[in-house]
PDB file of C-alpha atoms in Angstrom:
ATOM      1  CA  MET P 143      51.979  93.007  80.391  1.00 41.00           C
ATOM      2  CA  SER P 144      55.423  92.303  81.595  1.00 43.00           C
ATOM      3  CA  ALA P 145      56.630  94.499  84.425  1.00 48.00           C
ATOM      4  CA  VAL P 146      60.232  94.743  83.236  1.00 46.00           C
ATOM      5  CA  GLN P 147      62.054  97.869  84.362  1.00 44.00           C
ATOM      6  CA  PRO P 148      63.960  99.762  81.646  1.00 45.00           C
ATOM      7  CA  GLN P 149      67.721  99.328  81.651  1.00 48.00           C
ATOM      8  CA  HIS P 150      68.473 103.066  81.950  1.00 47.00           C
ATOM      9  CA  ASP P 151      66.730 103.292  85.334  1.00 49.00           C
ATOM     10  CA  ARG P 152      69.489 101.257  87.013  1.00 49.00           C
ATOM     11  CA  ARG P 153      71.954 103.591  88.634  1.00 52.00           C
ATOM     12  CA  PRO P 154      75.280 102.468  90.046  1.00 51.00           C
ATOM     13  CA  ASP P 155      75.826 102.750  93.740  1.00 51.00           C
ATOM     14  CA  PRO P 156      77.929 105.897  94.284  1.00 52.00           C
ATOM     15  CA  ASP P 157      79.358 104.591  97.538  1.00 59.00           C
ATOM     16  CA  GLY P 158      80.491 101.352  95.883  1.00 59.00           C
ATOM     17  CA  GLY P 159      82.181 103.248  93.053  1.00 67.00           C
ATOM     18  CA  HIS P 160      83.946 105.560  95.492  1.00 77.00           C
ATOM     19  CA  ALA P 161      85.154 102.608  97.564  1.00 80.00           C
ATOM     20  CA  ALA P 162      86.478 100.835  94.461  1.00 82.00           C
ATOM     21  CA  ARG P 163      88.368 103.939  93.316  1.00 82.00           C
ATOM     22  CA  ARG P 164      89.821 104.345  96.789  1.00 84.00           C
ATOM     23  CA  VAL P 165      91.049 100.740  96.843  1.00 84.00           C
ATOM     24  CA  ILE P 166      92.671 101.132  93.411  1.00 85.00           C
ATOM     25  CA  ALA P 167      94.367 104.390  94.453  1.00 84.00           C
ATOM     26  CA  THR P 168      95.627 102.783  97.672  1.00 86.00           C
ATOM     27  CA  VAL P 169      97.272  99.998  95.667  1.00 84.00           C
ATOM     28  CA  LEU P 170      98.707 102.208  92.914  1.00 85.00           C
ATOM     29  CA  PHE P 171     100.151 105.055  94.977  1.00 89.00           C
ATOM     30  CA  PRO P 172     102.897 104.009  97.429  1.00 89.00           C
ATOM     31  CA  TRP P 173     102.256 106.828  99.905  1.00 91.00           C
ATOM     32  CA  MET P 174      98.610 105.770 100.194  1.00 91.00           C
ATOM     33  CA  THR P 175      99.644 102.141 100.684  1.00 92.00           C
ATOM     34  CA  ALA P 176     102.034 103.166 103.461  1.00 91.00           C
ATOM     35  CA  LYS P 177      99.352 105.382 104.985  1.00 90.00           C
ATOM     36  CA  PHE P 178      96.859 102.501 104.970  1.00 91.00           C
ATOM     37  CA  LEU P 179      99.342 100.095 106.591  1.00 91.00           C
ATOM     38  CA  PHE P 180     101.235 102.336 109.003  1.00 92.00           C
ATOM     39  CA  LYS P 181      99.257 105.470 109.867  1.00 90.00           C
ATOM     40  CA  PRO P 182      97.797 105.311 113.401  1.00 89.00           C
ATOM     41  CA  ARG P 183      94.060 105.686 113.803  1.00 86.00           C
ATOM     42  CA  VAL P 184      92.853 109.283 114.164  1.00 86.00           C
ATOM     43  CA  GLY P 185      90.185 110.050 116.769  1.00 82.00           C
ATOM     44  CA  PRO P 186      86.594 110.890 115.763  1.00 85.00           C
ATOM     45  CA  LEU P 187      86.601 114.452 117.075  1.00 86.00           C
ATOM     46  CA  ARG P 188      87.216 117.499 114.906  1.00 90.00           C
ATOM     47  CA  LYS P 189      90.170 118.546 117.042  1.00 90.00           C
ATOM     48  CA  ASP P 190      91.751 115.097 116.539  1.00 89.00           C
ATOM     49  CA  ARG P 191      91.682 115.606 112.780  1.00 90.00           C
ATOM     50  CA  MET P 192      92.928 119.176 113.103  1.00 92.00           C
ATOM     51  CA  LEU P 193      95.957 118.123 115.201  1.00 90.00           C
ATOM     52  CA  ASP P 194      96.699 115.313 112.760  1.00 90.00           C
ATOM     53  CA  ARG P 195      96.701 117.789 109.851  1.00 91.00           C
ATOM     54  CA  LEU P 196      98.908 120.186 111.799  1.00 90.00           C
ATOM     55  CA  ALA P 197     101.417 117.391 112.433  1.00 88.00           C
ATOM     56  CA  PHE P 198     101.434 116.518 108.731  1.00 88.00           C
ATOM     57  CA  TRP P 199     101.898 120.105 107.562  1.00 89.00           C
ATOM     58  CA  ARG P 200     104.560 120.717 110.185  1.00 88.00           C
ATOM     59  CA  SER P 201     106.519 117.798 108.714  1.00 86.00           C
ATOM     60  CA  VAL P 202     105.994 118.989 105.134  1.00 86.00           C
ATOM     61  CA  VAL P 203     106.878 122.621 105.841  1.00 89.00           C
ATOM     62  CA  GLY P 204     109.863 121.602 107.970  1.00 85.00           C
ATOM     63  CA  LEU P 205     111.135 119.343 105.202  1.00 83.00           C
ATOM     64  CA  GLY P 206     110.722 122.123 102.645  1.00 86.00           C
ATOM     65  CA  VAL P 207     112.578 124.636 104.814  1.00 88.00           C
ATOM     66  CA  ILE P 208     115.462 122.195 105.356  1.00 85.00           C
ATOM     67  CA  LEU P 209     115.659 121.431 101.623  1.00 84.00           C
ATOM     68  CA  ILE P 210     115.776 125.110 100.666  1.00 86.00           C
ATOM     69  CA  ALA P 211     118.079 126.270 103.464  1.00 85.00           C
ATOM     70  CA  THR P 212     120.722 123.522 103.353  1.00 84.00           C
ATOM     71  CA  SER P 213     120.709 122.297  99.748  1.00 81.00           C
ATOM     72  CA  ARG P 214     123.864 124.286  98.893  1.00 83.00           C
ATOM     73  CA  TYR P 215     125.824 122.817 101.797  1.00 80.00           C
ATOM     74  CA  GLN P 216     125.027 119.077 101.787  1.00 76.00           C
ATOM     75  CA  ASP P 217     123.168 116.183 100.197  1.00 76.00           C
ATOM     76  CA  VAL P 218     119.873 117.007 101.882  1.00 73.00           C
ATOM     77  CA  TRP P 219     117.877 113.893 100.952  1.00 76.00           C
ATOM     78  CA  ALA P 220     120.617 111.542 102.105  1.00 77.00           C
ATOM     79  CA  ASN P 221     120.905 113.428 105.411  1.00 77.00           C
ATOM     80  CA  ILE P 222     117.127 113.424 105.994  1.00 77.00           C
ATOM     81  CA  ILE P 223     116.854 109.687 105.311  1.00 79.00           C
ATOM     82  CA  ARG P 224     119.836 109.052 107.574  1.00 79.00           C
ATOM     83  CA  LYS P 225     118.251 111.021 110.422  1.00 79.00           C
ATOM     84  CA  ALA P 226     114.896 109.280 109.917  1.00 80.00           C
ATOM     85  CA  MET P 227     116.613 105.879 110.011  1.00 80.00           C
ATOM     86  CA  GLU P 228     118.474 106.855 113.185  1.00 81.00           C
ATOM     87  CA  THR P 229     115.188 107.975 114.756  1.00 82.00           C
ATOM     88  CA  GLY P 230     113.448 104.721 113.851  1.00 81.00           C
ATOM     89  CA  ARG P 231     116.399 102.636 115.022  1.00 83.00           C
ATOM     90  CA  LEU P 232     116.600 104.433 118.367  1.00 84.00           C
ATOM     91  CA  ALA P 233     112.826 104.163 118.819  1.00 85.00           C
ATOM     92  CA  LEU P 234     113.002 100.421 118.184  1.00 84.00           C
ATOM     93  CA  VAL P 235     115.801  99.996 120.728  1.00 85.00           C
ATOM     94  CA  LEU P 236     114.030 102.070 123.401  1.00 85.00           C
ATOM     95  CA  LEU P 237     110.550 100.638 122.729  1.00 86.00           C
ATOM     96  CA  PRO P 238     110.605  97.989 125.517  1.00 88.00           C
ATOM     97  CA  LEU P 239     111.094 100.736 128.133  1.00 88.00           C
ATOM     98  CA  PRO P 240     107.779 102.609 127.584  1.00 87.00           C
ATOM     99  CA  ILE P 241     105.956  99.276 127.231  1.00 88.00           C
ATOM    100  CA  LEU P 242     107.298  98.178 130.621  1.00 90.00           C
ATOM    101  CA  VAL P 243     106.542 101.545 132.234  1.00 89.00           C
ATOM    102  CA  ILE P 244     102.971 101.696 130.944  1.00 89.00           C
ATOM    103  CA  PHE P 245     102.265  98.155 132.180  1.00 90.00           C
ATOM    104  CA  ILE P 246     103.580  99.098 135.641  1.00 90.00           C
ATOM    105  CA  VAL P 247     101.648 102.384 135.822  1.00 89.00           C
ATOM    106  CA  THR P 248      98.308 101.011 134.581  1.00 90.00           C
ATOM    107  CA  ARG P 249      95.941  99.623 137.199  1.00 89.00           C
ATOM    108  CA  SER P 250      96.013  95.853 137.439  1.00 85.00           C
ATOM    109  CA  GLY P 251      92.387  95.476 136.378  1.00 83.00           C
ATOM    110  CA  ARG P 252      92.962  97.409 133.145  1.00 87.00           C
ATOM    111  CA  ARG P 253      96.291  96.053 131.953  1.00 87.00           C
ATOM    112  CA  ARG P 254      94.505  93.555 129.726  1.00 89.00           C
ATOM    113  CA  GLN P 255      93.314  96.499 127.601  1.00 89.00           C
ATOM    114  CA  LEU P 256      96.929  97.210 126.617  1.00 90.00           C
ATOM    115  CA  LEU P 257      97.435  93.839 124.904  1.00 91.00           C
ATOM    116  CA  PRO P 258      95.580  94.646 121.612  1.00 90.00           C
ATOM    117  CA  GLY P 259      97.695  97.770 121.207  1.00 90.00           C
ATOM    118  CA  VAL P 260     100.901  95.851 121.884  1.00 90.00           C
ATOM    119  CA  LEU P 261      99.953  93.226 119.284  1.00 92.00           C
ATOM    120  CA  LEU P 262      99.088  95.959 116.760  1.00 91.00           C
ATOM    121  CA  LEU P 263     102.422  97.672 117.388  1.00 91.00           C
ATOM    122  CA  ILE P 264     104.343  94.413 116.989  1.00 91.00           C
ATOM    123  CA  GLY P 265     102.506  93.660 113.735  1.00 91.00           C
ATOM    124  CA  ARG P 266     103.261  97.088 112.278  1.00 92.00           C
ATOM    125  CA  ALA P 267     106.878  96.964 113.442  1.00 90.00           C
ATOM    126  CA  VAL P 268     107.476  93.507 111.932  1.00 90.00           C
ATOM    127  CA  LEU P 269     105.843  94.539 108.654  1.00 91.00           C
ATOM    128  CA  ALA P 270     107.858  97.776 108.483  1.00 89.00           C
ATOM    129  CA  LEU P 271     111.130  95.987 109.236  1.00 87.00           C
ATOM    130  CA  ALA P 272     110.354  93.344 106.602  1.00 88.00           C
ATOM    131  CA  PHE P 273     109.739  95.978 103.931  1.00 85.00           C
ATOM    132  CA  PHE P 274     112.735  98.033 105.057  1.00 83.00           C
ATOM    133  CA  TYR P 275     115.235  95.182 104.944  1.00 81.00           C
ATOM    134  CA  LEU P 276     113.772  93.371 101.926  1.00 78.00           C
ATOM    135  CA  PRO P 277     115.739  95.249  99.207  1.00 73.00           C
ATOM    136  CA  ILE P 278     118.936  95.128 101.285  1.00 71.00           C
ATOM    137  CA  VAL P 279     118.597  91.381 101.816  1.00 72.00           C
ATOM    138  CA  LEU P 280     117.909  90.737  98.118  1.00 68.00           C
ATOM    139  CA  ILE P 281     120.869  92.832  96.948  1.00 65.00           C
ATOM    140  CA  LEU P 282     123.300  91.363  99.448  1.00 64.00           C
ATOM    141  CA  ALA P 283     122.079  87.821  98.794  1.00 63.00           C
ATOM    142  CA  ALA P 284     122.549  88.304  95.048  1.00 59.00           C
ATOM    143  CA  ALA P 285     126.067  89.618  95.658  1.00 57.00           C
ATOM    144  CA  GLY P 286     126.866  86.756  98.014  1.00 55.00           C
ATOM    145  CA  GLU P 287     127.707  89.152 100.832  1.00 52.00           C
ATOM    146  CA  LEU P 288     124.723  88.750 103.147  1.00 50.00           C
ATOM    147  CA  ASN P 289     125.787  88.998 106.789  1.00 55.00           C
ATOM    148  CA  ILE P 290     124.492  90.368 110.082  1.00 51.00           C
ATOM    149  CA  ASP P 291     126.883  93.351 110.139  1.00 57.00           C
ATOM    150  CA  SER P 292     125.637  94.585 106.768  1.00 53.00           C
ATOM    151  CA  LEU P 293     122.006  94.344 107.876  1.00 51.00           C
ATOM    152  CA  ALA P 294     122.654  96.065 111.206  1.00 53.00           C
ATOM    153  CA  ASN P 295     124.615  98.982 109.768  1.00 56.00           C
ATOM    154  CA  GLY P 296     122.773  99.357 106.484  1.00 54.00           C
ATOM    155  CA  ASP P 297     126.102  99.701 104.612  1.00 54.00           C
ATOM    156  CA  VAL P 298     126.408  97.835 101.323  1.00 49.00           C
ATOM    157  CA  GLU P 299     129.848  97.327  99.784  1.00 51.00           C
ATOM    158  CA  PHE P 300     130.405  94.869  96.946  1.00 45.00           C
ATOM    159  CA  GLN P 301     133.697  93.050  96.661  1.00 48.00           C
ATOM    160  CA  HIS P 302     132.845  91.377  93.345  1.00 47.00           C
ATOM    161  CA  ASP P 303     130.296  91.692  90.583  1.00 49.00           C
ATOM    162  CA  ILE P 304     127.022  89.816  90.623  1.00 46.00           C
ATOM    163  CA  ASP P 305     127.318  86.794  88.329  1.00 49.00           C
ATOM    164  CA  VAL P 306     124.167  85.159  87.007  1.00 49.00           C
ATOM    165  CA  ASN P 307     124.294  82.265  84.538  1.00 52.00           C
ATOM    166  CA  ALA P 308     121.062  81.120  82.944  1.00 49.00           C
ATOM    167  CA  SER P 309     119.897  79.620  79.676  1.00 52.00           C
ATOM    168  CA  GLY P 310     116.680  78.666  77.895  1.00 57.00           C
ATOM    169  CA  THR P 311     113.535  78.851  80.004  1.00 66.00           C
ATOM    170  CA  ALA P 312     115.492  80.026  83.031  1.00 62.00           C
ATOM    171  CA  ALA P 313     116.766  83.009  81.036  1.00 61.00           C
ATOM    172  CA  LEU P 314     113.201  83.980  80.042  1.00 67.00           C
ATOM    173  CA  TRP P 315     112.023  83.830  83.622  1.00 68.00           C
ATOM    174  CA  LEU P 316     115.069  85.832  84.656  1.00 66.00           C
ATOM    175  CA  LEU P 317     114.363  88.527  82.048  1.00 69.00           C
ATOM    176  CA  ALA P 318     110.703  88.659  83.113  1.00 68.00           C
ATOM    177  CA  ALA P 319     111.736  89.011  86.742  1.00 68.00           C
ATOM    178  CA  ILE P 320     114.195  91.796  85.854  1.00 71.00           C
ATOM    179  CA  GLY P 321     111.489  93.621  83.875  1.00 70.00           C
ATOM    180  CA  LEU P 322     109.065  93.315  86.786  1.00 70.00           C
ATOM    181  CA  VAL P 323     111.703  94.631  89.168  1.00 70.00           C
ATOM    182  CA  ILE P 324     112.387  97.631  86.915  1.00 76.00           C
ATOM    183  CA  VAL P 325     108.684  98.460  86.861  1.00 73.00           C
ATOM    184  CA  LEU P 326     108.242  97.999  90.609  1.00 78.00           C
ATOM    185  CA  ILE P 327     111.426  99.783  91.725  1.00 81.00           C
ATOM    186  CA  PRO P 328     109.952 103.352  91.595  1.00 84.00           C
ATOM    187  CA  TRP P 329     106.829 102.221  93.463  1.00 87.00           C
ATOM    188  CA  PHE P 330     108.788 100.318  96.090  1.00 86.00           C
ATOM    189  CA  LEU P 331     111.291 103.162  96.520  1.00 84.00           C
ATOM    190  CA  GLY P 332     108.467 105.581  97.344  1.00 87.00           C
ATOM    191  CA  PHE P 333     106.867 103.030  99.650  1.00 90.00           C
ATOM    192  CA  TRP P 334     110.241 102.421 101.338  1.00 87.00           C
ATOM    193  CA  TYR P 335     110.697 106.115 102.099  1.00 86.00           C
ATOM    194  CA  CYS P 336     107.106 106.418 103.376  1.00 88.00           C
ATOM    195  CA  THR P 337     107.644 103.421 105.675  1.00 89.00           C
ATOM    196  CA  ILE P 338     110.714 105.110 107.185  1.00 86.00           C
ATOM    197  CA  TYR P 339     108.674 108.312 107.589  1.00 86.00           C
ATOM    198  CA  TRP P 340     105.851 106.658 109.533  1.00 89.00           C
ATOM    199  CA  ALA P 341     108.239 104.666 111.728  1.00 87.00           C
ATOM    200  CA  ALA P 342     110.191 107.826 112.603  1.00 84.00           C
ATOM    201  CA  ARG P 343     107.183 110.123 113.024  1.00 85.00           C
ATOM    202  CA  THR P 344     105.279 107.760 115.329  1.00 87.00           C
ATOM    203  CA  GLY P 345     108.277 106.537 117.350  1.00 85.00           C
ATOM    204  CA  PHE P 346     107.584 102.998 116.124  1.00 87.00           C
ATOM    205  CA  TRP P 347     103.875 103.423 116.841  1.00 90.00           C
ATOM    206  CA  MET P 348     104.112 103.990 120.599  1.00 89.00           C
ATOM    207  CA  GLY P 349     100.637 105.517 120.561  1.00 89.00           C
ATOM    208  CA  ASP P 350      99.132 102.136 119.640  1.00 90.00           C
ATOM    209  CA  ILE P 351      99.812 100.956 123.195  1.00 90.00           C
ATOM    210  CA  HIS P 352      98.418 104.065 124.875  1.00 90.00           C
ATOM    211  CA  PRO P 353      97.316 107.325 123.179  1.00 91.00           C
ATOM    212  CA  LEU P 354      99.247 109.471 125.695  1.00 90.00           C
ATOM    213  CA  LEU P 355     102.486 107.770 124.665  1.00 90.00           C
ATOM    214  CA  ALA P 356     102.197 109.329 121.192  1.00 89.00           C
ATOM    215  CA  PRO P 357     102.964 112.948 122.169  1.00 90.00           C
ATOM    216  CA  ILE P 358     105.192 112.053 125.121  1.00 89.00           C
ATOM    217  CA  GLY P 359     107.220 109.212 123.597  1.00 86.00           C
ATOM    218  CA  THR P 360     107.797 110.662 120.141  1.00 86.00           C
ATOM    219  CA  THR P 361     108.630 114.129 121.476  1.00 87.00           C
ATOM    220  CA  SER P 362     111.035 112.734 124.065  1.00 86.00           C
ATOM    221  CA  LEU P 363     112.719 110.732 121.313  1.00 85.00           C
ATOM    222  CA  MET P 364     112.993 113.810 119.108  1.00 84.00           C
ATOM    223  CA  LEU P 365     114.475 115.886 121.951  1.00 85.00           C
ATOM    224  CA  LEU P 366     116.979 113.117 122.708  1.00 86.00           C
ATOM    225  CA  ILE P 367     118.204 112.998 119.098  1.00 84.00           C
ATOM    226  CA  SER P 368     118.312 116.797 118.788  1.00 82.00           C
ATOM    227  CA  GLY P 369     120.245 117.009 122.050  1.00 83.00           C
ATOM    228  CA  GLN P 370     122.766 114.456 120.816  1.00 82.00           C
ATOM    229  CA  GLU P 371     123.293 116.411 117.597  1.00 81.00           C
ATOM    230  CA  ILE P 372     123.713 119.711 119.438  1.00 82.00           C
ATOM    231  CA  ILE P 373     126.225 118.215 121.870  1.00 84.00           C
ATOM    232  CA  ALA P 374     128.188 116.542 119.059  1.00 80.00           C
ATOM    233  CA  ARG P 375     127.806 119.576 116.743  1.00 80.00           C
ATOM    234  CA  ASP P 376     127.084 117.308 113.784  1.00 75.00           C
ATOM    235  CA  THR P 377     126.548 120.114 111.240  1.00 78.00           C
ATOM    236  CA  ASN P 378     127.515 118.179 108.064  1.00 75.00           C
ATOM    237  CA  GLY P 379     128.930 121.326 106.494  1.00 78.00           C
ATOM    238  CA  VAL P 380     125.973 123.586 107.321  1.00 83.00           C
ATOM    239  CA  PRO P 381     126.902 126.936 108.960  1.00 86.00           C
ATOM    240  CA  ASP P 382     126.604 126.801 112.728  1.00 84.00           C
ATOM    241  CA  TRP P 383     124.003 129.577 113.019  1.00 88.00           C
ATOM    242  CA  LEU P 384     121.734 128.015 110.353  1.00 86.00           C
ATOM    243  CA  TRP P 385     122.142 124.489 111.702  1.00 86.00           C
ATOM    244  CA  LEU P 386     121.360 125.593 115.279  1.00 88.00           C
ATOM    245  CA  THR P 387     118.341 127.649 114.163  1.00 89.00           C
ATOM    246  CA  LEU P 388     116.844 124.742 112.215  1.00 87.00           C
ATOM    247  CA  ASN P 389     117.358 122.326 115.100  1.00 87.00           C
ATOM    248  CA  LEU P 390     115.902 124.643 117.747  1.00 89.00           C
ATOM    249  CA  CYS P 391     112.915 125.674 115.600  1.00 89.00           C
ATOM    250  CA  GLY P 392     112.147 122.046 114.748  1.00 87.00           C
ATOM    251  CA  ALA P 393     112.326 121.011 118.401  1.00 87.00           C
ATOM    252  CA  ALA P 394     110.201 123.991 119.510  1.00 91.00           C
ATOM    253  CA  THR P 395     107.406 123.415 116.984  1.00 90.00           C
ATOM    254  CA  ALA P 396     107.294 119.688 117.761  1.00 89.00           C
ATOM    255  CA  LEU P 397     107.184 120.397 121.491  1.00 91.00           C
ATOM    256  CA  VAL P 398     104.371 122.953 121.173  1.00 92.00           C
ATOM    257  CA  LEU P 399     102.292 120.600 119.027  1.00 91.00           C
ATOM    258  CA  ALA P 400     102.900 117.738 121.476  1.00 92.00           C
ATOM    259  CA  VAL P 401     101.697 119.891 124.387  1.00 93.00           C
ATOM    260  CA  PHE P 402      98.453 120.719 122.562  1.00 93.00           C
ATOM    261  CA  GLU P 403      97.935 117.060 121.661  1.00 93.00           C
ATOM    262  CA  TYR P 404      98.594 115.908 125.226  1.00 92.00           C
ATOM    263  CA  ARG P 405      96.187 118.494 126.685  1.00 93.00           C
ATOM    264  CA  HIS P 406      93.511 117.488 124.182  1.00 93.00           C
ATOM    265  CA  LEU P 407      93.879 113.796 125.024  1.00 92.00           C
ATOM    266  CA  ARG P 408      93.685 114.583 128.736  1.00 91.00           C
ATOM    267  CA  SER P 409      90.548 116.677 128.194  1.00 91.00           C
ATOM    268  CA  THR P 410      88.838 113.771 126.409  1.00 90.00           C
ATOM    269  CA  GLY P 411      89.421 111.442 129.347  1.00 89.00           C
ATOM    270  CA  TYR P 412      92.694 109.600 128.675  1.00 90.00           C
ATOM    271  CA  ARG P 413      94.726 108.743 131.780  1.00 90.00           C
ATOM    272  CA  PHE P 414      97.794 106.578 132.183  1.00 88.00           C
ATOM    273  CA  ARG P 415      96.454 104.549 135.102  1.00 87.00           C
ATOM    274  CA  ASN P 416      93.068 103.910 133.481  1.00 87.00           C
ATOM    275  CA  GLY P 417      94.400 102.109 130.410  1.00 84.00           C
ATOM    276  CA  PRO P 418      94.072 103.085 126.744  1.00 87.00           C
ATOM    277  CA  GLU P 419      90.324 103.708 126.881  1.00 86.00           C
ATOM    278  CA  PRO P 420      89.068 107.225 127.762  1.00 85.00           C
ATOM    279  CA  ALA P 421      87.296 107.669 131.078  1.00 76.00           C
ATOM    280  CA  ALA P 422      84.319 109.970 131.658  1.00 66.00           C
ATOM    281  CA  THR P 423      85.493 113.516 132.404  1.00 55.00           C
ATOM    282  CA  ASP P 424      83.789 115.967 134.758  1.00 49.00           C
ATOM    283  CA  SER P 425      82.315 117.897 131.816  1.00 48.00           C
ATOM    284  CA  ASP P 426      80.882 114.671 130.389  1.00 50.00           C
ATOM    285  CA  SER P 427      79.310 113.827 133.726  1.00 45.00           C
ATOM    286  CA  ARG P 428      77.748 117.291 134.015  1.00 42.00           C
ATOM    287  CA  THR P 429      76.421 117.089 130.444  1.00 42.00           C
ATOM    288  CA  ALA P 430      74.877 113.676 131.121  1.00 43.00           C
ATOM    289  CA  GLU P 431      73.235 114.970 134.327  1.00 39.00           C
ATOM    290  CA  VAL P 432      71.769 117.955 132.473  1.00 35.00           C
ATOM    291  CA  GLU P 433      70.421 115.706 129.702  1.00 45.00           C
ATOM    292  CA  VAL P 434      68.838 113.381 132.263  1.00 40.00           C
ATOM    293  CA  ALA P 435      67.271 116.335 134.060  1.00 39.00           C
ATOM    294  CA  ILE P 436      65.904 117.793 130.831  1.00 43.00           C
ATOM    295  CA  GLY P 437      64.516 114.397 129.808  1.00 51.00           C
ATOM    296  CA  ALA P 438      62.801 113.974 133.148  1.00 48.00           C
ATOM    297  CA  ALA P 439      61.314 117.454 133.060  1.00 46.00           C
ATOM    298  CA  GLY P 440      60.228 117.249 129.434  1.00 50.00           C
ATOM    299  CA  PRO P 441      56.854 115.517 129.852  1.00 47.00           C
ATOM    300  CA  GLU P 442      55.843 117.788 132.719  1.00 44.00           C
ATOM    301  CA  THR P 443      56.813 120.861 130.726  1.00 45.00           C
ATOM    302  CA  GLY P 444      54.841 119.556 127.757  1.00 43.00           C
ATOM    303  CA  ARG P 445      51.686 119.095 129.839  1.00 41.00           C
ATOM    304  CA  GLY P 446      52.061 122.579 131.279  1.00 41.00           C
ATOM    305  CA  ASN P 447      52.273 124.110 127.836  1.00 42.00           C
ATOM    306  CA  ALA P 448      49.273 122.133 126.686  1.00 39.00           C
ATOM    307  CA  CYS P 449      47.180 123.617 129.471  1.00 37.00           C
TER     308      CYS P 449
END
């Protein structure tokens, strides 16, 4: 007899199906694409994941509070995007300073460990800048007004209408390209906003160089921007008491979360002078000694019980 297995006994691999669905969702949803490309790696510990969720929900709740509290006084979305762009721009300008400082502080024998993080940061920064400036470059190039000042300031003003002349096959390709653009615009708009979010939230991915730079660098950047706004009293039509409350509460919650994150990273062995890899802490050393002692005493204890 033939030993052919019945067809219904073949079951699909659940892990393969889950991975395929995850890949499709990452491509279809712009926030998942941005998360895949720009979100820094989260540590393996439970507290790492908890702090990451707290940072996310702090951003979401803070955004919701700002939307509800200031929607009657200003164009909230435009103001939020403007502040996020200012944060990302300032982080990009100040980025060489923490890179230089961390290279000076790190011991000479461990500075080589910083290079992979620097390369990862540069790759993410270049990719984010390319996606950020891509629609601006295309629009300005089509209008014939592409210049350095427009790219630097992000201000687009058209002096004349866009004129496109095409016929025959060129017209068909042009119509197909326009249709594709119309379909992709909502996706790319969401991805564009998410890219700005990750660049602003991570301080242009300072934590890729050294994990301790994530809470220190991004919080220092946030305090610098908040201080500038308070000194300049840039309320944008929002009542002074509400504007000051929102700024102080946002700075306080970010500072508290950064302190917890910094203390957690220190407790797991991260030090500035030792490079981006965690060193063994005192508690780890004591745990290892206890495990060694138990392992050495195990056989003797087993023989004693057997007697």
